[in-house]
C-alpha atoms as an extended CHARMM CRD file, in Angstrom:
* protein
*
       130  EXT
         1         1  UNK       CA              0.0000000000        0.0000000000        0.0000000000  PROA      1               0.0000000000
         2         2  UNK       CA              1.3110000000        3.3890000000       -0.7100000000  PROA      2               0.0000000000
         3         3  UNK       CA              1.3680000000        5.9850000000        1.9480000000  PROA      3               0.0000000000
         4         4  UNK       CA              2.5330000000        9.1600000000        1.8940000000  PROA      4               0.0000000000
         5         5  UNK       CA              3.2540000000       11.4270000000        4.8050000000  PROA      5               0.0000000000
         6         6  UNK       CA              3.6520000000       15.4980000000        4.7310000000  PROA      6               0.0000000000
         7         7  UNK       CA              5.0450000000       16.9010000000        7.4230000000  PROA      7               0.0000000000
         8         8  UNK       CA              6.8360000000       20.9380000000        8.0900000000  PROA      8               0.0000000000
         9         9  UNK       CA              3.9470000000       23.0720000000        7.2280000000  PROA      9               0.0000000000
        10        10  UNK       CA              3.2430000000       26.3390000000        9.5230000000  PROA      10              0.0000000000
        11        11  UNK       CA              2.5830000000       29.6600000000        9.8940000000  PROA      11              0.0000000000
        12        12  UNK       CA              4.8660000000       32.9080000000        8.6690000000  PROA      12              0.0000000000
        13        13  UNK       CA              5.4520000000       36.1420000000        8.1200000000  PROA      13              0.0000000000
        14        14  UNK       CA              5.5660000000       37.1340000000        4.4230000000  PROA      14              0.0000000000
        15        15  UNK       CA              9.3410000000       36.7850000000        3.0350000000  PROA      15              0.0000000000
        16        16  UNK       CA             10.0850000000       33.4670000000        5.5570000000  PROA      16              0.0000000000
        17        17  UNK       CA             10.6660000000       30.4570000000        4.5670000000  PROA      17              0.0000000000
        18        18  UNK       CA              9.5620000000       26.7090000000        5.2840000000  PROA      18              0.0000000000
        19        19  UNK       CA             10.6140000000       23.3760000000        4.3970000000  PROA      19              0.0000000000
        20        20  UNK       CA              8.1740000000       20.7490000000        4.0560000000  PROA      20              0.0000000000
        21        21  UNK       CA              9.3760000000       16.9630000000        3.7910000000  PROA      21              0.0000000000
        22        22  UNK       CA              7.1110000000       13.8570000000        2.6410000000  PROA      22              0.0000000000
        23        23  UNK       CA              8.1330000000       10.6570000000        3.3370000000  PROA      23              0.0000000000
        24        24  UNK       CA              6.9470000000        7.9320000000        0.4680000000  PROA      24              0.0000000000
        25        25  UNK       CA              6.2740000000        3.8620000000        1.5080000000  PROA      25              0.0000000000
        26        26  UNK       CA              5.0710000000        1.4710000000       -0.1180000000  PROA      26              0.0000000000
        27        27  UNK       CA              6.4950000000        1.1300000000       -3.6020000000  PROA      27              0.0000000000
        28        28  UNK       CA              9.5970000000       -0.2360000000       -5.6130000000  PROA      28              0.0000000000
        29        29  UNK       CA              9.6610000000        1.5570000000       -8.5560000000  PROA      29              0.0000000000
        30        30  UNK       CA             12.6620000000        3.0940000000      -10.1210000000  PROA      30              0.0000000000
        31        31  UNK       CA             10.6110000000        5.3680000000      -12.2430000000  PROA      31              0.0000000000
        32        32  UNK       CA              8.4560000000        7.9280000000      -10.7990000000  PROA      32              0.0000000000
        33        33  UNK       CA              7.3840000000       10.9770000000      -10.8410000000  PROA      33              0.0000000000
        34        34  UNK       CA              6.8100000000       12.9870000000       -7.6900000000  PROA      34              0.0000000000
        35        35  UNK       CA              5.6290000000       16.5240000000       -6.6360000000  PROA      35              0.0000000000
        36        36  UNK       CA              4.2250000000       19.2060000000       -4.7420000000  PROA      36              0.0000000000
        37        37  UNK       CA              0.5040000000       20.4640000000       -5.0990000000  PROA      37              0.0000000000
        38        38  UNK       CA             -1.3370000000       22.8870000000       -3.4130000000  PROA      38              0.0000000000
        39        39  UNK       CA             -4.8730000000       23.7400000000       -3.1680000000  PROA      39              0.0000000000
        40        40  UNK       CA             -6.0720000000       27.2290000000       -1.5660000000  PROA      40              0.0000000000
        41        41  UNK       CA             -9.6850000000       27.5400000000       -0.4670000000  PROA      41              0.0000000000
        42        42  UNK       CA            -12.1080000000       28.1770000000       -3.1880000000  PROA      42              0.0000000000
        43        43  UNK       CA             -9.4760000000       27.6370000000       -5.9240000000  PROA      43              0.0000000000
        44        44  UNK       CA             -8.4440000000       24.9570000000       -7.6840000000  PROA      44              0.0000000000
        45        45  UNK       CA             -5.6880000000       22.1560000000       -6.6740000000  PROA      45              0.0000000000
        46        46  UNK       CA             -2.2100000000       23.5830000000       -8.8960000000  PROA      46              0.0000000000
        47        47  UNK       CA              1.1680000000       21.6970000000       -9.1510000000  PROA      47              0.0000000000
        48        48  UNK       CA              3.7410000000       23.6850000000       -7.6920000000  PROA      48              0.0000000000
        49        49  UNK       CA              7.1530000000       21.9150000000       -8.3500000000  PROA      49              0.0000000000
        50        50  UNK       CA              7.9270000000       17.8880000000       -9.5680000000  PROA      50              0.0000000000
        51        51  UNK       CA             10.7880000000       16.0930000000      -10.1100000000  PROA      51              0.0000000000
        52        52  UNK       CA             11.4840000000       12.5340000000      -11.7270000000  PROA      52              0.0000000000
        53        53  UNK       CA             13.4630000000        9.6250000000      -10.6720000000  PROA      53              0.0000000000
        54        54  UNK       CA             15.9570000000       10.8670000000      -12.6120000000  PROA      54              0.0000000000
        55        55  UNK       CA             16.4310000000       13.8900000000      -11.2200000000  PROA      55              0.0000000000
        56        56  UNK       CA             14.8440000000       16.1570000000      -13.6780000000  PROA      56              0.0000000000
        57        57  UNK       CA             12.9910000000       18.7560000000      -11.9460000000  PROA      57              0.0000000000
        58        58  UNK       CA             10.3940000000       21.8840000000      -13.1680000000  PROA      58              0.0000000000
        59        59  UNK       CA              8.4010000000       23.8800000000      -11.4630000000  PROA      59              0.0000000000
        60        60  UNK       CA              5.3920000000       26.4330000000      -11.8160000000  PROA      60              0.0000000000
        61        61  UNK       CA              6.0810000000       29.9830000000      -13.1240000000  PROA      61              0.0000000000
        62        62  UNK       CA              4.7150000000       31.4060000000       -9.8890000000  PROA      62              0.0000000000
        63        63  UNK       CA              6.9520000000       30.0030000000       -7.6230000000  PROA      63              0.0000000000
        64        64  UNK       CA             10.1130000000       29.5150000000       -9.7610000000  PROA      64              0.0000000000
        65        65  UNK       CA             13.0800000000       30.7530000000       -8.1630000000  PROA      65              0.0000000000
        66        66  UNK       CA             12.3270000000       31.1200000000       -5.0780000000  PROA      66              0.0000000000
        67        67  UNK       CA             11.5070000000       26.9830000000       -3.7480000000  PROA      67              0.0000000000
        68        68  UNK       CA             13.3390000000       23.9870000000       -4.6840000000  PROA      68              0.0000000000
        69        69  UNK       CA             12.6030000000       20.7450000000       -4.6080000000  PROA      69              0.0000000000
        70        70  UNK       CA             14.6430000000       18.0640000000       -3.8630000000  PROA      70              0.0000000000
        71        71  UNK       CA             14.3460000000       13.8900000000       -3.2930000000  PROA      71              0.0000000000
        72        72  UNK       CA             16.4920000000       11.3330000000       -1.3240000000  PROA      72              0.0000000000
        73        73  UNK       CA             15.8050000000        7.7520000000       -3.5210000000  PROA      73              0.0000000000
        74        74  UNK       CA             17.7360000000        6.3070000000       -0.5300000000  PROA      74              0.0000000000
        75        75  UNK       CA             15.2470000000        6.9630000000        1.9990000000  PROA      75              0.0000000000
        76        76  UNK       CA             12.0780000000        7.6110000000       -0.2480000000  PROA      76              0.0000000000
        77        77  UNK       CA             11.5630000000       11.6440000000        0.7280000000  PROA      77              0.0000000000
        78        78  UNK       CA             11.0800000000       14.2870000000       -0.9950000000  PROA      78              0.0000000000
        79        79  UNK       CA             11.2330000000       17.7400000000       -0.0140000000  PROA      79              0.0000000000
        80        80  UNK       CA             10.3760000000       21.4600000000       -1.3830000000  PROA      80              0.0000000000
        81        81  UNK       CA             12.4030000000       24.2780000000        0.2920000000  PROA      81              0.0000000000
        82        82  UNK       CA             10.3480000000       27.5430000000        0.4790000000  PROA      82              0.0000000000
        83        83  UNK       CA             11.9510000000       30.7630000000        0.6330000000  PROA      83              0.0000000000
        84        84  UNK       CA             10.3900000000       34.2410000000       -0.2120000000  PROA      84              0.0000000000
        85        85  UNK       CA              7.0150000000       33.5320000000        0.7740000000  PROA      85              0.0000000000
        86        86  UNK       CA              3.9650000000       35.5750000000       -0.2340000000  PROA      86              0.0000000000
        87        87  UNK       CA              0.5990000000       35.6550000000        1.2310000000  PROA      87              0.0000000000
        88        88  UNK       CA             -0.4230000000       34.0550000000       -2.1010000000  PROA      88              0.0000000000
        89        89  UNK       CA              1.6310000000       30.8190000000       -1.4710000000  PROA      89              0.0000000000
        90        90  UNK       CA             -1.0430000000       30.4120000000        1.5980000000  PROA      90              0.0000000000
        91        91  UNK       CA             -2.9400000000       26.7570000000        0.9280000000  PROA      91              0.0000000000
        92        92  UNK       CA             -2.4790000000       23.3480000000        1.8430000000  PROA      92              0.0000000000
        93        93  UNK       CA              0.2450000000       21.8010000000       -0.1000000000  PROA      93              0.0000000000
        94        94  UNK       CA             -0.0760000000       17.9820000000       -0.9610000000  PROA      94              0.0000000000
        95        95  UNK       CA              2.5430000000       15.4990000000       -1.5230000000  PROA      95              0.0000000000
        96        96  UNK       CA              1.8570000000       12.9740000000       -4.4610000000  PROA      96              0.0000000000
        97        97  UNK       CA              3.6810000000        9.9550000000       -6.3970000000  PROA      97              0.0000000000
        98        98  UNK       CA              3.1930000000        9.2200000000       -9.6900000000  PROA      98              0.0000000000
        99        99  UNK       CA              3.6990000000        5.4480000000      -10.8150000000  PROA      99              0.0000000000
       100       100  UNK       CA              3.5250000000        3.4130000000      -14.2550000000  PROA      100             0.0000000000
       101       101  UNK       CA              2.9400000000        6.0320000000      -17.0770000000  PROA      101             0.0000000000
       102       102  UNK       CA              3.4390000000        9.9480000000      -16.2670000000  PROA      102             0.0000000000
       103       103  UNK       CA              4.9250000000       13.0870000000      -17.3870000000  PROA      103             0.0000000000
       104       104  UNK       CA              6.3250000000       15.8530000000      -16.0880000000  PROA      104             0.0000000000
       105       105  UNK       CA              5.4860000000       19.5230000000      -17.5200000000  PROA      105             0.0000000000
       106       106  UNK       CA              5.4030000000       22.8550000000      -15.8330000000  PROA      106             0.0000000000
       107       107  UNK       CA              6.0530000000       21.6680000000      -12.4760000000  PROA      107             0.0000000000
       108       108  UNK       CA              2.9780000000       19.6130000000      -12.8210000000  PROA      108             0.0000000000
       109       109  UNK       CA              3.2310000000       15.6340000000      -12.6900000000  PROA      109             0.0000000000
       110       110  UNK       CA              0.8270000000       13.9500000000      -14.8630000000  PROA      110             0.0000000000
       111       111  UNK       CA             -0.5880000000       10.4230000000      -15.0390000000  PROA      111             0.0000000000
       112       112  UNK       CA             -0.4730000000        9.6150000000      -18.6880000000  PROA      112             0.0000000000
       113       113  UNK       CA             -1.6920000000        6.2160000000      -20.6790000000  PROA      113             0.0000000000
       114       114  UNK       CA             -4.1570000000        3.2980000000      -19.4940000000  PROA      114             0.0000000000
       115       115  UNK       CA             -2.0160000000        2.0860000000      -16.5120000000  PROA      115             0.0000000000
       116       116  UNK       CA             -0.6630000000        5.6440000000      -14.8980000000  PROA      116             0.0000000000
       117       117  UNK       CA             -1.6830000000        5.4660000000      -11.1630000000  PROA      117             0.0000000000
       118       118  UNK       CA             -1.2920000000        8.8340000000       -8.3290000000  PROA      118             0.0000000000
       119       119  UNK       CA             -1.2130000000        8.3570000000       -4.9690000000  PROA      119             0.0000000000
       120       120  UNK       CA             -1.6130000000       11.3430000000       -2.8780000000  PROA      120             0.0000000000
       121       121  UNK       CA             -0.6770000000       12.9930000000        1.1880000000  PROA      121             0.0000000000
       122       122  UNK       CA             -2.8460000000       14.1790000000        3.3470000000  PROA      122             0.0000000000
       123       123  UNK       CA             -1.5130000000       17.5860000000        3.1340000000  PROA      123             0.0000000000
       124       124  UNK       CA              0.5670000000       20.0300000000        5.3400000000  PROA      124             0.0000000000
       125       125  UNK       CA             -1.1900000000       24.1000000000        5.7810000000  PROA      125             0.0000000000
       126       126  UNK       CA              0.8650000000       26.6470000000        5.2450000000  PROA      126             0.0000000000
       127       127  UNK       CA             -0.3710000000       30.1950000000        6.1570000000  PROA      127             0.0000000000
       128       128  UNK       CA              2.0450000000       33.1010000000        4.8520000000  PROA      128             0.0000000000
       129       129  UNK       CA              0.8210000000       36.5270000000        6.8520000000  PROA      129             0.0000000000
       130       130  UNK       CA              1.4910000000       40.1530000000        5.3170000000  PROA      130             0.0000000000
């Protein structure tokens, strides 16, 4: 079964930064794709940052530049360094893993083709204050 776990959401002051770290279980494939979403209340769910089992990485054009997302293969993490935060960065931010057919496009992971499975967090808030 594949679990995912957020964790290193908070609370800051506009300009701060936060790290947030998932930790992935569950799976043994050498291809994935994995990345960051977020979701603010009343909007829809966007992909913030993503990067592939190879290490190739992309990211939104909203937050480009200022977070960076990284992953461990060796213990299954991944994590997306936030620095410059705005008040518009406020939302919960999900955690997902993309398995068996996916691409990766403007910091967006997509499941692509008959067999391309997602497997989502349960997301970590973050709250940026002005």
């Amino acid at each position: 079964q594949v679990q995912l776990v957020e964790s290193g959401g908070g609370s800051v002051q506009a300009g701060g930064s936060l790290r947030l770290s998932c930790v992935a279980s569950g799976y043994t494939h050498s291809q994935y794709c994995m990345g960051w979403f977020r979701q603010a209340p009343g909007k829809e769910r966007e992909g913030v940052a993503g990067i592939t089992s190879g290490g190739t990485s992309s990211y939104s054009e909203s937050v480009k530049g200022r977070f960076t997302i990284s992953r461990d293969n060796a213990k299954n993490t991944l994590a997306l360094q936030m620095n410059s935060l705005k008040p518009e960065d406020t939302a919960m931010y999900y955690c997902a893993v993309f398995l068996d057919g996916w691409v990766l496009a403007g910091g967006r992971c997509r499941s692509s083709g008959t067999s391309g499975r997602n497997y989502w967090g349960q997301g970590t808030q973050v709250t940026v204050s002005s």
